[in-house]
Coordinates of C-alpha atoms and ligand atoms in Angstrom, one line a residue:
X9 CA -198.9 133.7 -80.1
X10 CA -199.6 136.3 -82.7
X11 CA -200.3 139.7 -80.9
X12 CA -201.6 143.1 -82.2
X13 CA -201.0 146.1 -80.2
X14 CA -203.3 149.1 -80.7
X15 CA -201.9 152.3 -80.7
X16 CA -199.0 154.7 -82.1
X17 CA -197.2 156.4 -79.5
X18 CA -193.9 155.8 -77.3
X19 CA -195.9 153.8 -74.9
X20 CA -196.8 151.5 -77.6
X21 CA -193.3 151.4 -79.1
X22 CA -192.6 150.0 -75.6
X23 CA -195.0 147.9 -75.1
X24 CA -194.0 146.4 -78.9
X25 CA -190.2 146.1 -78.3
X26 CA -190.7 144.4 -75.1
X27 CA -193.2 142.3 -76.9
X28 CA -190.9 141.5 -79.5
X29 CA -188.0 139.9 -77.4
X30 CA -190.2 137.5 -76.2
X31 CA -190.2 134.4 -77.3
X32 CA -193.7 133.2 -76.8
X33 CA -194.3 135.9 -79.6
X34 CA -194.6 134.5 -83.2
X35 CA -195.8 137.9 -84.8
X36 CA -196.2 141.4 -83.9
X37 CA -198.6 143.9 -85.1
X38 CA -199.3 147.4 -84.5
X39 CA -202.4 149.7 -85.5
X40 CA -201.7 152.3 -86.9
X41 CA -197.9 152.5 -84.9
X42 CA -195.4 155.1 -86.1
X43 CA -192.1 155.4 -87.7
X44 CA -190.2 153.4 -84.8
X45 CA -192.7 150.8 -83.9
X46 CA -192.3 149.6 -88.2
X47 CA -188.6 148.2 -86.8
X48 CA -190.4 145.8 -84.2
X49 CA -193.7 145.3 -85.6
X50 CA -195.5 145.0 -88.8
X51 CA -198.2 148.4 -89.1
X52 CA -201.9 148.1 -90.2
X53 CA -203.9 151.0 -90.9
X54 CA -206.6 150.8 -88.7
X55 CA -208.9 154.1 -86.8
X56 CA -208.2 153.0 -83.5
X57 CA -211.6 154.4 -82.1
X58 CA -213.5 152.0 -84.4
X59 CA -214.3 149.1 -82.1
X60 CA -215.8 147.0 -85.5
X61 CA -212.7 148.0 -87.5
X62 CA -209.8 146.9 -84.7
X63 CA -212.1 143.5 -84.2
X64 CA -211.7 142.5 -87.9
X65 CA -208.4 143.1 -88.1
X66 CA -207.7 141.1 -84.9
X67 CA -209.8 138.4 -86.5
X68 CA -207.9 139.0 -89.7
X69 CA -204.2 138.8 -88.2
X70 CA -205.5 135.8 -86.2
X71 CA -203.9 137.4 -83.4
X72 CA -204.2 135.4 -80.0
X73 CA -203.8 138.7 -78.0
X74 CA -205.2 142.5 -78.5
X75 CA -203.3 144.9 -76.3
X76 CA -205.2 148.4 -76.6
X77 CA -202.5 151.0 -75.4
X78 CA -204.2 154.7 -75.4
X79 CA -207.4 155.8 -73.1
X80 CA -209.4 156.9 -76.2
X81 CA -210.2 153.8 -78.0
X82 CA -210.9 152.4 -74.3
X83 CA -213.4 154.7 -73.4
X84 CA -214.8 154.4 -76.8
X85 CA -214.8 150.3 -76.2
X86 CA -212.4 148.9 -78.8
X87 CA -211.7 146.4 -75.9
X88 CA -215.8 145.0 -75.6
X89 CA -215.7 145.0 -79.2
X90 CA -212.6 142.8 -79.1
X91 CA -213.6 140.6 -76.8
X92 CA -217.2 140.0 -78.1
X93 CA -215.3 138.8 -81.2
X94 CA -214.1 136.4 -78.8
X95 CA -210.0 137.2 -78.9
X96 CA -208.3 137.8 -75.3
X97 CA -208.2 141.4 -75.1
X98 CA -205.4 143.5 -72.7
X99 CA -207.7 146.7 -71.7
X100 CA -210.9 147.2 -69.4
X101 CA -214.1 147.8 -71.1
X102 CA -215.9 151.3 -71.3
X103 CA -217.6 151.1 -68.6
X104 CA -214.8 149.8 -66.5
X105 CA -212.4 152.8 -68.4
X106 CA -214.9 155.7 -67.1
X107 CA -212.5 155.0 -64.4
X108 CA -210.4 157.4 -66.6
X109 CA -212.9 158.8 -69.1
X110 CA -214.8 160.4 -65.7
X111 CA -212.8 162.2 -63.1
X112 CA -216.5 162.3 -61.3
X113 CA -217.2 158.6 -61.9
X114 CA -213.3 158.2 -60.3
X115 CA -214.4 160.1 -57.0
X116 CA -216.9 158.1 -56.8
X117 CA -216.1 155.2 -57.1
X118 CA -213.1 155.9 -54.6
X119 CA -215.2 157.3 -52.1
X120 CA -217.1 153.8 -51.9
X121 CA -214.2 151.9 -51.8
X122 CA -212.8 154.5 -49.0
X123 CA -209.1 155.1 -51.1
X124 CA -207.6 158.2 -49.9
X125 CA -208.2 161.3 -52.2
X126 CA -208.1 164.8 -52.6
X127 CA -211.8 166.1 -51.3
X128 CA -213.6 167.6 -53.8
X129 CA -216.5 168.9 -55.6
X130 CA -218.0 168.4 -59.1
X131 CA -219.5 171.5 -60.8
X132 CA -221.6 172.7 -63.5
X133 CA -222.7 176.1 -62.7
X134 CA -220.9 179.0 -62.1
X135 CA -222.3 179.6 -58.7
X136 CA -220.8 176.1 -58.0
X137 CA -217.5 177.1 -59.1
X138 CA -217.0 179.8 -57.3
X139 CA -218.6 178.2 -54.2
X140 CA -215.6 175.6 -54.3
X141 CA -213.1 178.1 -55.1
X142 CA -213.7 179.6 -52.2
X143 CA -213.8 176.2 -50.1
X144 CA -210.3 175.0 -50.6
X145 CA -208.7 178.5 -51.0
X146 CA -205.3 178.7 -53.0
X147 CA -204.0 176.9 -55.1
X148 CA -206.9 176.1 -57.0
X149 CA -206.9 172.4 -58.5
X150 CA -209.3 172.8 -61.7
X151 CA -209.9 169.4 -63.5
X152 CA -212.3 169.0 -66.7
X153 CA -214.5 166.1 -66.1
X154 CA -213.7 164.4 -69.6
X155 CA -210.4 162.9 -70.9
X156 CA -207.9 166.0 -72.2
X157 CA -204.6 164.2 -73.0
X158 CA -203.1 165.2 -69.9
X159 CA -203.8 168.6 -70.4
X160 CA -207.4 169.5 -68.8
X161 CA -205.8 170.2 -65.7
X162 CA -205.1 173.4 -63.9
X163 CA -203.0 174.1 -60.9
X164 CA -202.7 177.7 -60.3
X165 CA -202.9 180.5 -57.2
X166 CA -204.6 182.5 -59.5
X167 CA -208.4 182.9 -58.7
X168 CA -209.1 184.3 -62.2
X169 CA -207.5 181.6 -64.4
X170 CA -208.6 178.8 -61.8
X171 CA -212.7 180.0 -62.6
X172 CA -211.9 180.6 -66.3
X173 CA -210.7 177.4 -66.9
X174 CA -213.7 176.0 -64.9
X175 CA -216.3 178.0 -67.0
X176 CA -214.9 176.7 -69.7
X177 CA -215.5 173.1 -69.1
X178 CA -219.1 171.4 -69.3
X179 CA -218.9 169.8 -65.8
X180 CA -215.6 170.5 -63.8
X181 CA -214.2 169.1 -60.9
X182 CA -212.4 171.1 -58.2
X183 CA -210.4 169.6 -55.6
X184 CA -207.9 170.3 -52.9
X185 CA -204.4 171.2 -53.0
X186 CA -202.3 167.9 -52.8
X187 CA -198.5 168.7 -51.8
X188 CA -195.6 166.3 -51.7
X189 CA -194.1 164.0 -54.2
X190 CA -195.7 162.4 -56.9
X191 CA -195.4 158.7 -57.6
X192 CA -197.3 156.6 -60.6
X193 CA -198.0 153.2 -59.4
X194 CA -199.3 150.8 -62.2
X195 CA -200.7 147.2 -61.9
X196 CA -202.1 145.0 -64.0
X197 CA -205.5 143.2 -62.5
X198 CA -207.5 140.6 -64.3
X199 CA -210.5 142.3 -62.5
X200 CA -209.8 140.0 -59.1
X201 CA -206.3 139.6 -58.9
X202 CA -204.1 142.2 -59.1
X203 CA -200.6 142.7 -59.8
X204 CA -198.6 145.7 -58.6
X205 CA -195.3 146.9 -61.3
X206 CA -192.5 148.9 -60.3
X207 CA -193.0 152.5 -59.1
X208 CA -192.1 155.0 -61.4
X209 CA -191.6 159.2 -61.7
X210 CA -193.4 161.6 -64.2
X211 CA -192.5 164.8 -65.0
X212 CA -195.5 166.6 -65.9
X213 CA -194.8 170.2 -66.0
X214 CA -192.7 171.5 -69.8
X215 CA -190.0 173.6 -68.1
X216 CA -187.3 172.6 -66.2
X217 CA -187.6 173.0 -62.0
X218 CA -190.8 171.5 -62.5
X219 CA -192.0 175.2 -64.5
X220 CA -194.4 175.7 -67.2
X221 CA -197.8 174.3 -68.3
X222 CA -198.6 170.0 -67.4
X223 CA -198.1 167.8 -70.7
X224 CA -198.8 164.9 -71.0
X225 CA -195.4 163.8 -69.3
X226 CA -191.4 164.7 -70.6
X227 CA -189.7 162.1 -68.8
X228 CA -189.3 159.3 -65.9
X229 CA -187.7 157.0 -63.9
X230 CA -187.6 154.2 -62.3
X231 CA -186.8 152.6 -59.3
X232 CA -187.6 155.5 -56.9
X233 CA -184.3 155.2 -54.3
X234 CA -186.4 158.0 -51.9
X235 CA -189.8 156.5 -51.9
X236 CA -190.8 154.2 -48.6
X237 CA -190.1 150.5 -49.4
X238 CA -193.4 149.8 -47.9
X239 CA -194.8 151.8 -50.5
X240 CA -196.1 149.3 -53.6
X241 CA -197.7 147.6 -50.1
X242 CA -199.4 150.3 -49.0
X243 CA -200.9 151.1 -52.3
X244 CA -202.5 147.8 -53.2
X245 CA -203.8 147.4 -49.6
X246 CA -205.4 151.2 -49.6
X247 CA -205.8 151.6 -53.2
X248 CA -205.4 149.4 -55.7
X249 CA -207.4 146.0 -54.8
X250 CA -210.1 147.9 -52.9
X251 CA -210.8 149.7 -57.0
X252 CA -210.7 146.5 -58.6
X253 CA -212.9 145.2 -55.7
X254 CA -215.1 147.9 -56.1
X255 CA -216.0 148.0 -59.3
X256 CA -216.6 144.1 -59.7
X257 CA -218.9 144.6 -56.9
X258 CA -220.6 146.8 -59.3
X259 CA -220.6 144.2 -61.9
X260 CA -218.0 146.2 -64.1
X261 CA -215.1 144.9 -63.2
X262 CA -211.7 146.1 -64.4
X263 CA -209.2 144.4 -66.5
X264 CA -206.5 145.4 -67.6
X265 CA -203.3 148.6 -66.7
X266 CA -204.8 150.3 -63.7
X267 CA -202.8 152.9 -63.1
X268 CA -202.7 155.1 -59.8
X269 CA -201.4 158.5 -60.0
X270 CA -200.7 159.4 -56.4
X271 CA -199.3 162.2 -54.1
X272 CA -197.2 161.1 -50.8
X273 CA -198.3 164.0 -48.7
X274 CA -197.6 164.8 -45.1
X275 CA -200.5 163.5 -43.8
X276 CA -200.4 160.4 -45.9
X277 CA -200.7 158.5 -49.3
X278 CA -203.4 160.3 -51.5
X279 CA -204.8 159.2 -54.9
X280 CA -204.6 162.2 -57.6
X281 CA -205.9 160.7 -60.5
X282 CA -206.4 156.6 -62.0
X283 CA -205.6 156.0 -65.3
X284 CA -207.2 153.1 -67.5
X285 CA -204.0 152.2 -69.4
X286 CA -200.4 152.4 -69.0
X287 CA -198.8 155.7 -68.7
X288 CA -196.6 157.8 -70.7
X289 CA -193.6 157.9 -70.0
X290 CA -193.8 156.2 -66.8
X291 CA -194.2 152.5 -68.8
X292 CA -190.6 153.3 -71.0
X293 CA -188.9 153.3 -67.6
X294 CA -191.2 150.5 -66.1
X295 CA -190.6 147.7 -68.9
X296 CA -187.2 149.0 -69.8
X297 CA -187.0 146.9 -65.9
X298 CA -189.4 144.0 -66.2
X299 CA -187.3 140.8 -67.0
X300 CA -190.4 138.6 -67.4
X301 CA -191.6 137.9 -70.7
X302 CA -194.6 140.9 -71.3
X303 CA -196.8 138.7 -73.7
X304 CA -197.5 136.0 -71.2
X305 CA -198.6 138.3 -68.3
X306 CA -200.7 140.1 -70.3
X307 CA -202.1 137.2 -71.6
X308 CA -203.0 135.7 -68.3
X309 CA -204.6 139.6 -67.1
X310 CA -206.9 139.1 -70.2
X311 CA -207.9 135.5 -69.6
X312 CA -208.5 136.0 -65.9
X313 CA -206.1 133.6 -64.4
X314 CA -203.3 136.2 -63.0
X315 CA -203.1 133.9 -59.6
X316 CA -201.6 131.2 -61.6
X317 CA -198.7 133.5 -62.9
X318 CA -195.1 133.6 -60.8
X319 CA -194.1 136.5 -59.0
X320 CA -192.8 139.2 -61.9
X321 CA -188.8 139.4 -62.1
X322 CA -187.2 142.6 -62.2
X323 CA -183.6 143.8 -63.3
X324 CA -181.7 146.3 -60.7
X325 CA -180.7 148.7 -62.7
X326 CA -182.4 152.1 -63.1
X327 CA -184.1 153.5 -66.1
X328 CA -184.7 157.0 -67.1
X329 CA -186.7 158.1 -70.4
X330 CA -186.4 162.1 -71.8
X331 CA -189.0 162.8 -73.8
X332 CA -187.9 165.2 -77.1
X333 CA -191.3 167.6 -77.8
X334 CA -192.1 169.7 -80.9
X335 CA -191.5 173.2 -81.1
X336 CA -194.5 175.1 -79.1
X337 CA -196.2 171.8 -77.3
X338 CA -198.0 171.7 -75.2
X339 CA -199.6 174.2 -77.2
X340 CA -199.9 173.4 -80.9
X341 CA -197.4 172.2 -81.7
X342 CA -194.7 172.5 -85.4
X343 CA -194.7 168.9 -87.2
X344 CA -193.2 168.0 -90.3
X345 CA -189.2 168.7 -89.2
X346 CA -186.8 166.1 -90.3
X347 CA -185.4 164.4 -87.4
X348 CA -181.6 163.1 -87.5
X349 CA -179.5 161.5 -85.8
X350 CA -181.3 157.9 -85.0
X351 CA -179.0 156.0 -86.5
X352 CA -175.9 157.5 -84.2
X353 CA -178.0 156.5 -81.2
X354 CA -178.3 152.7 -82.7
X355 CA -175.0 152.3 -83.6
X356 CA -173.3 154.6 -80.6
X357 CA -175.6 154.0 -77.5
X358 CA -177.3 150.7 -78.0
X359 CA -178.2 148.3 -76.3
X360 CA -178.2 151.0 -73.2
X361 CA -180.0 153.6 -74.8
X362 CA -182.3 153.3 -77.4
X363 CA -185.3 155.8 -79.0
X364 CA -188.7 155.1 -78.8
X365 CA -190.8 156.9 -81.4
X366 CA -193.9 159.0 -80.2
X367 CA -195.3 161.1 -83.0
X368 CA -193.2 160.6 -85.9
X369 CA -193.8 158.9 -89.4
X370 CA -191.7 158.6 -92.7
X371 CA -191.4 160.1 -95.4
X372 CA -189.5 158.6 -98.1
X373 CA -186.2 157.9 -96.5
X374 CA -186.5 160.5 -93.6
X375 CA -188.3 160.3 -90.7
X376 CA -190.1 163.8 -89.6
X377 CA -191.8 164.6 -86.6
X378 CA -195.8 164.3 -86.8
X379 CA -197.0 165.2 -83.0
X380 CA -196.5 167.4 -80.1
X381 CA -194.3 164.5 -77.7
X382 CA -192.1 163.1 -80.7
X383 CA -189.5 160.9 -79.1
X384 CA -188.8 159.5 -75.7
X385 CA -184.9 158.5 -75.4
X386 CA -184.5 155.2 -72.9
X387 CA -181.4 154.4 -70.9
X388 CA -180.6 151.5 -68.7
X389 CA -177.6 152.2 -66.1
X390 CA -176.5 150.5 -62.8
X391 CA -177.9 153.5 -61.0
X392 CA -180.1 156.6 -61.6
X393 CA -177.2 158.8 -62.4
X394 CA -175.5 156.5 -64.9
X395 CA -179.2 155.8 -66.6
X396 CA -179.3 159.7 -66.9
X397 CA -175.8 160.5 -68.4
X398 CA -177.1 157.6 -70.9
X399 CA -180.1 159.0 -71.6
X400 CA -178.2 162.5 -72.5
X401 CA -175.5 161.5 -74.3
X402 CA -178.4 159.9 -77.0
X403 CA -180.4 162.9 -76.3
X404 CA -177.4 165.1 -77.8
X405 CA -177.4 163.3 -81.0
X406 CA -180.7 163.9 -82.0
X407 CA -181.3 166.6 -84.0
X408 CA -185.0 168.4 -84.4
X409 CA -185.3 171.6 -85.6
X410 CA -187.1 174.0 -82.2
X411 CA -187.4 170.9 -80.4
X412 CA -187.3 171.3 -76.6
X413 CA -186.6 169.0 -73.7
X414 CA -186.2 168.9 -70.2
X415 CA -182.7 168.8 -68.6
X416 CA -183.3 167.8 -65.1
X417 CA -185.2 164.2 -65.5
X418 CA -184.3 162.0 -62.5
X419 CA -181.7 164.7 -61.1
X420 CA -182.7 165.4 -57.6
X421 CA -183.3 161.4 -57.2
X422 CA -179.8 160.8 -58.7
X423 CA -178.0 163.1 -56.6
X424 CA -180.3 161.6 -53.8
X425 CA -182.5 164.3 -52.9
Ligands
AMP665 P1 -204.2 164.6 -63.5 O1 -204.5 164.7 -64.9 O2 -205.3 164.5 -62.6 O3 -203.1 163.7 -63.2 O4 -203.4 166.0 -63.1 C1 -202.3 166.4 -63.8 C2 -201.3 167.0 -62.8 O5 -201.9 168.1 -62.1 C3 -200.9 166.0 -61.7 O6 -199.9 165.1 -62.1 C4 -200.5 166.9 -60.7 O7 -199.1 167.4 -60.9 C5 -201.4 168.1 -60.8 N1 -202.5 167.8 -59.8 C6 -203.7 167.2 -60.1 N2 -204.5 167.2 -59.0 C7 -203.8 167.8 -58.0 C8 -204.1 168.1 -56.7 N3 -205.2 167.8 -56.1 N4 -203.1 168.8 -56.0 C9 -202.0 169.2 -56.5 N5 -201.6 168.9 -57.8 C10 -202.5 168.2 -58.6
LIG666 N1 -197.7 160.1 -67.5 C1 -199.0 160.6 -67.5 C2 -200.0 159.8 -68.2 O1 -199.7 158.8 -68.8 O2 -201.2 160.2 -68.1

């Protein structure tokens, strides 16, 4: 099966290298892909929001399978536009992606289904705003209806900066407080069936201690030795399959990475936020774990016959990605700086550790940083804290002029806290 991947990040670079060990996979593309993904996969220019242009390639390449990776060209349905071509598409359609593209349209669509949330209330006036500011009290959870890369989201106990940032947004949605761990949860559905992976851990904040403004994510791991072995359960019963239920009830149903973003609280298991697609980092750790072949399960998600596939196989060991940022990100960030280094990591760390590229692209022979999350460093290890002293030993070889990284990914859960 040929397969083209749409995307260029270090989900994608993921989603490519496990694509590319399996052997059902006669040729791998990837449009546009970076630096990284050019080892596994061979690139095609391609603006990945043009639903017409990502069809013709796929028609083109003669590819058998169209994996679309990010939440833009999802919302912006790349996927219809795929599958009206009539080529088995990986990703939910527009309307079915509103799922991410709408934090309202989530809400709702989790209040009729009766998943667990955070209460909330969508505004658009001022008078609003400050009306649920008031409601829920400190700390103020301000969330911009639209998609913002991870970053329209404000947690603060600061009255002032929770109301600015709501002003600031056409229609906002303010929620309560959820405390407690977080936990990402993704499964892949074929819009009936759906199919829970392993549970994985994001760090969202920049700093270290869980400081600093969210990102879109610097790091993960996977398996999660504190979490309630009933938990995957749990989530499809009260989450997952009543979603996909809901929304082929309302005749757009969902195909595709659901992805639940959830908080264990004290008084139970609550939803945060879905995503349409895989997450970021979350899916380094998740596949760097999956022994069964990626193409073929994808495959079966996009043809709608996920009941006929066996049960997934997973490896024991644990996984932990650290994601290497530019200078200044989240904010915006310095590109352009020679990165070194790679090599040691391939020759020194591999097959343990291994780099996957985020923003990056080359330029003659060096490869240079091009994005605000610029690598995510991948270790394998018996347990958490042998998948960590992995992932930092290729961490230390890398070298990126201001680059910054967190130093505490997977620590507490290591040390068993
Ligand atoms: P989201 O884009 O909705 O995932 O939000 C980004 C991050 O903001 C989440 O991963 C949480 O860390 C935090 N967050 C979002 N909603 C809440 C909430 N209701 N309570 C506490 N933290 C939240
Ligand atoms: N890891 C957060 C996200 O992918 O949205």
């Amino acid at each position: 099966m040929k397969v083209l991947v749409i995307g260029g990040g270090a989900r994608e670079h993921a989603l490519c290298r496990s694509l590319s060990l399996d052997p059902d996979v006669s040729a791998l593309y990837c449009a546009p892909g970076n630096a990284g993904i050019a080892e596994v996969a061979e690139l095609r220019p391609v603006d990945a929001l043009d639903g017409a242009a990502v069809a013709a390639l796929a028609v083109e390449l003669g590819a058998g399978l169209v994996v679309v990776g990010p939440e833009a060209p999802l919302v912006a349905g790349v996927a219809d536009a795929v599958r009206a071509a009539g080529i088995p598409v990986f990703g939910p359609s527009a309307e079915a992606a509103q799922l991410e593209g709408s934090k309202a349209f989530a809400k709702d669509v989790m209040a009729a289904a009766g998943v667990p949330t955070a209460r909330s209330y969508v505004c658009t006036t001022a008078e609003e705003v400050d009306a649920a500011l008031d409601a829920f009290g400190a700390p103020y959870v301000v969330k911009d209806d639209g998609l913002a890369a991870g970053k329209g989201v404000v947690v603060t106990e600061d009255r002032a900066v929770a109301r600015d940032h709501a002003l600031a947004c056409d229609r906002v949605v303010i929620e309560e407080y959820l405390d407690g761990p977080e936990v990402s949860l993704f499964a892949i559905t074929d819009g009936v069936t759906v199919l829970p992976l392993q549970p994985a851990q994001d760090f969202k904040r920049a700093l270290d201690g869980d400081e600093g403004p969210n990102t879109g994510g610097m790091g993960a791991y996977s398996p999660l030795p504190w979490a309630d072995p009933k938990l995957v359960d749990e989530v499809m019963e009260l989450v997952l399959q009543p979603t996909v239920d809901e929304l082929r009830h309302r005749g757009t149903p969902f195909s595709g990475l659901l992805y639940a973003g959830l908080a264990i609280t004290s008084r139970g298991t609550r939803v945060i936020e879905f995503n349409a697609r895989f997450g970021d980092p979350e899916t380094q750790v998740v596949l760097a774990r999956l022994r069964t072949p990626l193409a073929g399960v994808l495959l079966n998600a996009a043809n709608g016959t996920l009941d006929a596939l066996p049960a997934l196989n997973w490896s024991d060991d644990a996984a932990v990605t650290v994601v290497i940022a530019s200078h200044n990100y989240p904010g915006t960030p310095r590109t352009g700086d020679p990165i070194e280094g790679l090599g040691d990591v391939a020759a020194e760390d591999a097959p343990d550790a291994y780099v996957l590229h985020a923003g990056t692209r080359r330029e003659g022979d060096a490869v240079v940083s091009a994005g605000g999350r610029v690598l995510s460093v991948t270790a394998t290890g018996s347990d958490l804290a042998q998948a960590r002293e992995k992932a930092y030993k290729a961490v230390g070889r890398i070298k990126l002029d201001g680059s910054q990284h967190r130093t505490d990914i997977a620590a507490k859960a290591a040390e068993g806290r």
